[in-house]
């Protein structure tokens, strides 16, 4: 996994801070993902639209109705928690299309993961490494935060 830090980028759809371009290469699978850190003050409207516009039933074929409902519920829960104070939320995109979200509450010596959810960007087209990339970011945040506290 190759992560390149970038500066602030304003997208027409949201004002999140562009954190990194992730280039995943494993075996014969390659993909490029963009990671954004959302800002509740500026991205609340985007989050609400995201919840309305992502329809798991149309994106994931061959699932039972109960499974579609669970995936949609996870997305809605991640977005709901992202709107609470002090939450950190990252959005992952592939080909400029949202494909994952992770929301957590940072603590002094631990982080509370509220929710992680990934989804295909097109009908049946799963984004490889989306979940692993989001988990990698929360682990990096924790380790960076812990090392800063150890220096003081």
XYZ file of N, CA and C in Angstrom:
456
model
N 0.848 -1.164 0.000
C 0.000 0.000 0.000
C 0.893 1.227 0.000
N 0.699 2.089 -0.964
C 1.480 3.305 -1.082
C 0.562 4.481 -0.790
N 0.866 5.279 0.223
C 0.029 6.417 0.593
C 0.824 7.687 0.374
N 0.218 8.600 -0.383
C 0.845 9.891 -0.643
C -0.015 10.976 -0.012
N 0.571 11.777 0.864
C -0.174 12.866 1.481
C -0.392 13.982 0.471
N -1.529 14.655 0.615
C -1.853 15.774 -0.265
C -2.349 16.931 0.581
N -2.545 18.065 -0.052
C -3.064 19.235 0.665
C -4.584 19.292 0.529
N -5.183 20.363 1.009
C -6.632 20.512 0.997
C -7.135 20.643 -0.433
N -8.192 19.897 -0.718
C -8.836 19.945 -2.022
C -10.317 20.169 -1.780
N -10.910 21.131 -2.448
C -12.339 21.349 -2.344
C -13.022 20.717 -3.542
N -13.902 19.777 -3.276
C -14.659 19.107 -4.308
C -15.968 19.849 -4.498
N -16.578 19.759 -5.663
C -17.872 20.405 -5.851
C -18.955 19.840 -4.939
N -18.814 18.575 -4.505
C -19.848 17.933 -3.712
C -19.648 18.079 -2.212
N -18.418 18.261 -1.793
C -18.156 18.387 -0.369
C -16.832 19.108 -0.179
N -16.579 19.546 1.043
C -15.381 20.335 1.316
C -14.400 19.579 2.195
N -14.402 18.284 2.086
C -13.516 17.464 2.910
C -12.061 17.711 2.554
N -11.205 17.420 3.519
C -9.771 17.554 3.297
C -9.245 16.272 2.673
N -8.623 16.406 1.539
C -8.041 15.241 0.855
C -6.796 14.827 1.629
N -6.814 13.619 2.158
C -5.738 13.140 3.014
C -4.670 12.414 2.226
N -5.078 11.524 1.337
C -4.090 10.688 0.669
C -4.644 10.055 -0.597
N -3.715 9.717 -1.461
C -3.991 8.855 -2.603
C -3.376 7.509 -2.243
N -4.190 6.481 -2.249
C -3.716 5.158 -1.869
C -3.620 4.306 -3.127
N -2.458 3.753 -3.345
C -2.245 2.870 -4.492
C -2.016 1.469 -3.958
N -3.041 0.644 -4.054
C -2.956 -0.732 -3.582
C -2.490 -1.635 -4.712
N -1.515 -2.465 -4.410
C -1.017 -3.446 -5.378
C -0.779 -4.741 -4.623
N -1.492 -5.775 -5.017
C -1.294 -7.079 -4.409
C -1.637 -8.125 -5.453
N -0.745 -9.083 -5.640
C -0.884 -10.086 -6.699
C -1.122 -9.360 -8.012
N -2.205 -9.666 -8.672
C -2.493 -8.988 -9.936
C -3.638 -7.981 -9.782
N -3.916 -7.589 -8.551
C -4.976 -6.614 -8.285
C -4.337 -5.263 -7.985
N -4.766 -4.236 -8.710
C -4.279 -2.877 -8.480
C -5.494 -1.949 -8.447
N -5.460 -1.008 -7.523
C -6.489 0.034 -7.531
C -5.956 1.288 -6.864
N -6.535 2.395 -7.232
C -6.194 3.687 -6.650
C -7.426 4.207 -5.924
N -7.213 4.627 -4.690
C -8.304 5.152 -3.880
C -7.908 6.523 -3.346
N -8.899 7.360 -3.107
C -8.671 8.668 -2.491
C -9.339 8.677 -1.132
N -8.616 9.198 -0.149
C -9.107 9.254 1.221
C -9.344 10.705 1.611
N -10.536 10.968 2.157
C -10.916 12.321 2.578
C -11.311 12.300 4.050
N -10.945 13.358 4.750
C -11.390 13.539 6.133
C -12.525 14.558 6.102
N -13.699 14.125 6.559
C -14.867 14.989 6.508
C -14.881 15.965 7.682
N -15.484 17.095 7.441
C -15.637 18.147 8.447
C -17.132 18.372 8.643
N -17.616 18.078 9.829
C -19.050 18.156 10.092
C -19.626 19.521 9.750
N -18.890 20.564 10.058
C -19.378 21.921 9.809
C -19.689 22.149 8.326
N -18.848 21.600 7.457
C -19.013 21.859 6.033
C -19.643 20.698 5.255
N -19.600 19.511 5.799
C -20.003 18.337 5.023
C -21.292 17.667 5.498
N -22.022 18.299 6.371
C -23.276 17.721 6.878
C -24.269 17.466 5.734
N -24.409 18.430 4.855
C -25.342 18.284 3.731
C -24.915 17.130 2.812
N -23.609 17.051 2.564
C -23.099 15.964 1.733
C -23.419 14.612 2.360
N -23.233 14.486 3.669
C -23.509 13.224 4.346
C -24.974 12.816 4.205
N -25.865 13.772 4.353
C -27.290 13.467 4.208
C -27.617 13.027 2.783
N -27.008 13.674 1.816
C -27.221 13.291 0.418
C -26.630 11.909 0.139
N -25.489 11.630 0.723
C -24.855 10.325 0.539
C -25.790 9.221 1.023
N -26.391 9.432 2.169
C -27.309 8.442 2.731
C -28.496 8.200 1.792
N -28.967 9.253 1.145
C -30.106 9.128 0.221
C -29.695 8.495 -1.108
N -28.464 8.756 -1.554
C -28.065 8.370 -2.906
C -27.444 6.981 -3.029
N -26.969 6.410 -1.942
C -26.383 5.073 -2.003
C -27.485 4.063 -1.717
N -27.792 3.256 -2.706
C -28.821 2.235 -2.565
C -28.165 0.863 -2.680
N -28.001 0.209 -1.557
C -27.294 -1.062 -1.519
C -27.968 -2.126 -2.387
N -29.269 -2.075 -2.484
C -29.984 -3.090 -3.265
C -29.614 -3.027 -4.742
N -29.404 -1.833 -5.246
C -29.042 -1.713 -6.662
C -27.554 -1.975 -6.894
N -26.732 -1.886 -5.857
C -25.290 -2.061 -6.012
C -24.804 -3.483 -5.749
N -25.516 -4.223 -4.911
C -25.045 -5.561 -4.525
C -26.055 -6.630 -4.953
N -25.761 -7.274 -6.064
C -26.694 -8.296 -6.544
C -26.644 -9.554 -5.688
N -27.706 -10.312 -5.773
C -27.778 -11.650 -5.174
C -27.803 -11.672 -3.649
N -28.182 -10.588 -3.014
C -28.335 -10.614 -1.561
C -29.812 -10.739 -1.212
N -30.075 -11.297 -0.055
C -31.449 -11.360 0.439
C -31.863 -9.967 0.918
N -33.158 -9.740 0.973
C -33.687 -8.442 1.402
C -33.144 -8.049 2.771
N -33.064 -8.993 3.687
C -32.552 -8.715 5.028
C -31.093 -8.255 4.978
N -30.309 -8.819 4.069
C -28.904 -8.426 3.933
C -28.779 -7.019 3.344
N -29.601 -6.699 2.338
C -29.608 -5.327 1.806
C -29.921 -4.339 2.919
N -30.957 -4.674 3.677
C -31.376 -3.787 4.768
C -30.242 -3.563 5.766
N -29.491 -4.615 6.098
C -28.395 -4.499 7.061
C -27.305 -3.580 6.523
N -26.929 -3.740 5.247
C -25.890 -2.882 4.658
C -26.345 -1.425 4.639
N -27.604 -1.191 4.272
C -28.123 0.174 4.235
C -28.150 0.767 5.642
N -28.504 -0.060 6.605
C -28.536 0.366 8.007
C -27.131 0.746 8.499
N -26.117 -0.012 8.112
C -24.747 0.313 8.519
C -24.311 1.653 7.941
N -24.628 1.895 6.687
C -24.287 3.183 6.075
C -24.993 4.322 6.808
N -26.271 4.168 7.040
C -27.045 5.206 7.738
C -26.503 5.455 9.144
N -26.114 4.390 9.828
C -25.573 4.529 11.181
C -24.232 5.260 11.164
N -23.362 4.919 10.219
C -22.065 5.598 10.102
C -22.279 7.089 9.854
N -23.225 7.421 9.004
C -23.507 8.822 8.688
C -24.124 9.537 9.887
N -25.010 8.865 10.593
C -25.611 9.443 11.800
C -24.540 9.746 12.839
N -23.650 8.787 13.096
C -22.590 8.991 14.083
C -21.594 10.060 13.635
N -21.371 10.175 12.333
C -20.448 11.184 11.802
C -20.918 12.598 12.128
N -22.203 12.760 12.391
C -22.762 14.076 12.668
C -22.750 14.438 14.149
N -22.200 13.554 14.967
C -22.089 13.839 16.396
C -20.775 14.573 16.677
N -20.732 15.333 17.758
C -19.517 16.087 18.090
C -18.316 15.177 18.343
N -17.158 15.698 18.018
C -15.858 15.064 18.278
C -15.591 13.790 17.479
N -16.461 13.437 16.549
C -16.237 12.243 15.732
C -15.264 12.557 14.614
N -14.474 11.558 14.256
C -13.592 11.625 13.101
C -14.216 10.733 12.035
N -14.339 11.249 10.830
C -14.951 10.492 9.746
C -14.096 10.600 8.503
N -13.837 9.450 7.912
C -13.104 9.384 6.654
C -14.023 8.802 5.588
N -13.926 9.358 4.404
C -14.654 8.863 3.245
C -13.636 8.393 2.225
N -13.887 7.227 1.665
C -13.005 6.659 0.652
C -13.716 6.708 -0.689
N -12.982 7.087 -1.737
C -13.565 7.106 -3.074
C -12.711 6.283 -4.034
N -13.376 5.758 -5.027
C -12.727 5.053 -6.125
C -13.318 5.612 -7.414
N -12.469 6.047 -8.303
C -12.921 6.650 -9.562
C -13.885 7.817 -9.295
N -13.575 8.599 -8.275
C -14.371 9.758 -7.857
C -15.772 9.395 -7.371
N -15.982 8.146 -6.985
C -17.274 7.712 -6.453
C -17.063 7.206 -5.030
N -17.888 7.642 -4.085
C -17.759 7.141 -2.707
C -17.909 5.627 -2.660
N -17.051 4.984 -1.847
C -17.119 3.525 -1.736
C -16.927 3.045 -0.300
N -16.726 3.964 0.652
C -16.560 3.536 2.030
C -16.527 4.699 2.991
N -16.894 4.405 4.221
C -16.888 5.414 5.278
C -16.527 4.732 6.594
N -15.786 5.453 7.413
C -15.481 4.980 8.765
C -15.644 6.165 9.708
N -16.272 5.918 10.851
C -16.510 6.957 11.848
C -16.081 6.427 13.210
N -15.338 7.265 13.935
C -14.895 6.845 15.260
C -14.768 8.046 16.183
N -14.734 7.732 17.481
C -14.547 8.740 18.513
C -13.178 8.510 19.137
N -12.252 9.455 18.947
C -10.931 9.277 19.555
C -11.005 9.514 21.061
N -10.267 8.714 21.797
C -10.198 8.858 23.248
C -8.768 9.083 23.685
N -8.571 9.109 24.972
C -7.237 9.354 25.515
C -6.288 8.185 25.235
N -6.711 6.995 25.576
C -5.875 5.812 25.360
C -6.529 4.767 24.474
N -7.697 5.085 23.937
C -8.369 4.150 23.038
C -9.272 4.912 22.075
N -9.673 4.256 21.029
C -10.594 4.825 20.053
C -11.840 3.956 20.044
N -12.994 4.603 19.935
C -14.257 3.884 19.865
C -14.736 3.909 18.410
N -14.695 2.755 17.762
C -15.161 2.648 16.383
C -16.683 2.616 16.387
N -17.273 3.619 15.758
C -18.731 3.646 15.643
C -19.192 2.713 14.538
N -18.605 2.885 13.348
C -19.064 2.081 12.231
C -18.104 2.204 11.052
N -18.002 1.140 10.312
C -17.305 1.132 9.037
C -18.244 0.472 8.041
N -18.299 1.031 6.849
C -19.168 0.481 5.822
C -18.522 0.725 4.461
N -18.483 -0.303 3.645
C -18.013 -0.166 2.270
C -19.102 -0.689 1.336
N -19.054 -0.250 0.089
C -20.056 -0.669 -0.889
C -19.456 -0.581 -2.294
N -20.057 -1.296 -3.249
C -19.575 -1.239 -4.630
C -19.819 0.148 -5.241
N -19.017 0.500 -6.230
C -19.230 1.783 -6.895
C -20.168 1.646 -8.085
N -20.329 0.427 -8.555
C -21.289 0.121 -9.613
C -21.891 -1.236 -9.309
N -22.945 -1.576 -10.006
C -23.655 -2.821 -9.796
C -22.686 -3.999 -9.748
N -22.545 -4.595 -8.569
C -21.721 -5.780 -8.403
C -20.221 -5.565 -8.474
N -19.745 -4.325 -8.558
C -18.311 -4.042 -8.694
C -17.729 -3.629 -7.349
N -17.296 -4.634 -6.571
C -16.717 -4.397 -5.246
C -15.373 -3.686 -5.380
N -15.093 -2.777 -4.481
C -13.817 -2.065 -4.463
C -12.865 -2.833 -3.562
N -11.859 -3.416 -4.165
C -10.882 -4.215 -3.416
C -10.116 -3.332 -2.433
N -9.907 -3.833 -1.247
C -9.115 -3.204 -0.186
C -9.755 -1.962 0.429
N -11.011 -1.679 0.149
C -11.650 -0.484 0.716
C -11.704 -0.570 2.239
N -12.185 -1.663 2.770
C -12.279 -1.821 4.219
C -10.915 -1.825 4.884
N -9.964 -2.528 4.298
C -8.609 -2.579 4.856
C -7.971 -1.196 4.856
N -8.234 -0.427 3.822
C -7.671 0.922 3.739
C -8.236 1.813 4.837
N -9.531 1.727 5.077
C -10.146 2.531 6.139
C -9.642 2.106 7.521
N -9.552 0.809 7.751
C -9.009 0.351 9.032
C -7.559 0.786 9.192
N -6.790 0.746 8.128
C -5.398 1.190 8.182
C -5.326 2.652 8.642
N -6.251 3.477 8.179
C -6.241 4.890 8.553
C -6.526 5.093 10.047
N -7.498 4.379 10.581
C -7.798 4.539 12.008
C -6.625 4.035 12.851
N -5.977 2.949 12.428
C -4.809 2.454 13.162
C -3.666 3.465 13.097
N -3.448 4.056 11.933
C -2.406 5.089 11.801
C -2.711 6.293 12.679
N -3.978 6.716 12.718
C -4.363 7.836 13.574
C -4.060 7.522 15.035
N -4.422 6.314 15.458
C -4.198 5.926 16.844
C -2.708 5.925 17.174
N -1.903 5.320 16.313
C -0.468 5.245 16.572
C 0.180 6.627 16.562
N -0.250 7.488 15.647
C 0.274 8.855 15.592
C -0.109 9.624 16.849
N -1.352 9.492 17.267
C -1.832 10.160 18.470
C -1.091 9.655 19.708
N -0.884 8.355 19.777
C -0.184 7.766 20.922
C 1.278 8.215 20.967
N 1.931 8.291 19.814
C 3.340 8.705 19.795
C 3.476 10.185 20.159
N 2.496 11.011 19.810
C 2.527 12.430 20.191
C 2.414 12.562 21.708
N 1.562 11.742 22.320
C 1.391 11.805 23.784
C 2.640 11.319 24.509
N 3.337 10.364 23.934
C 4.554 9.835 24.562
C 5.687 10.827 24.512
N 5.665 11.752 23.561
C 6.735 12.751 23.443
C 6.598 13.872 24.449
N 5.386 14.074 24.948
C 5.165 15.192 25.889
C 5.374 14.783 27.314
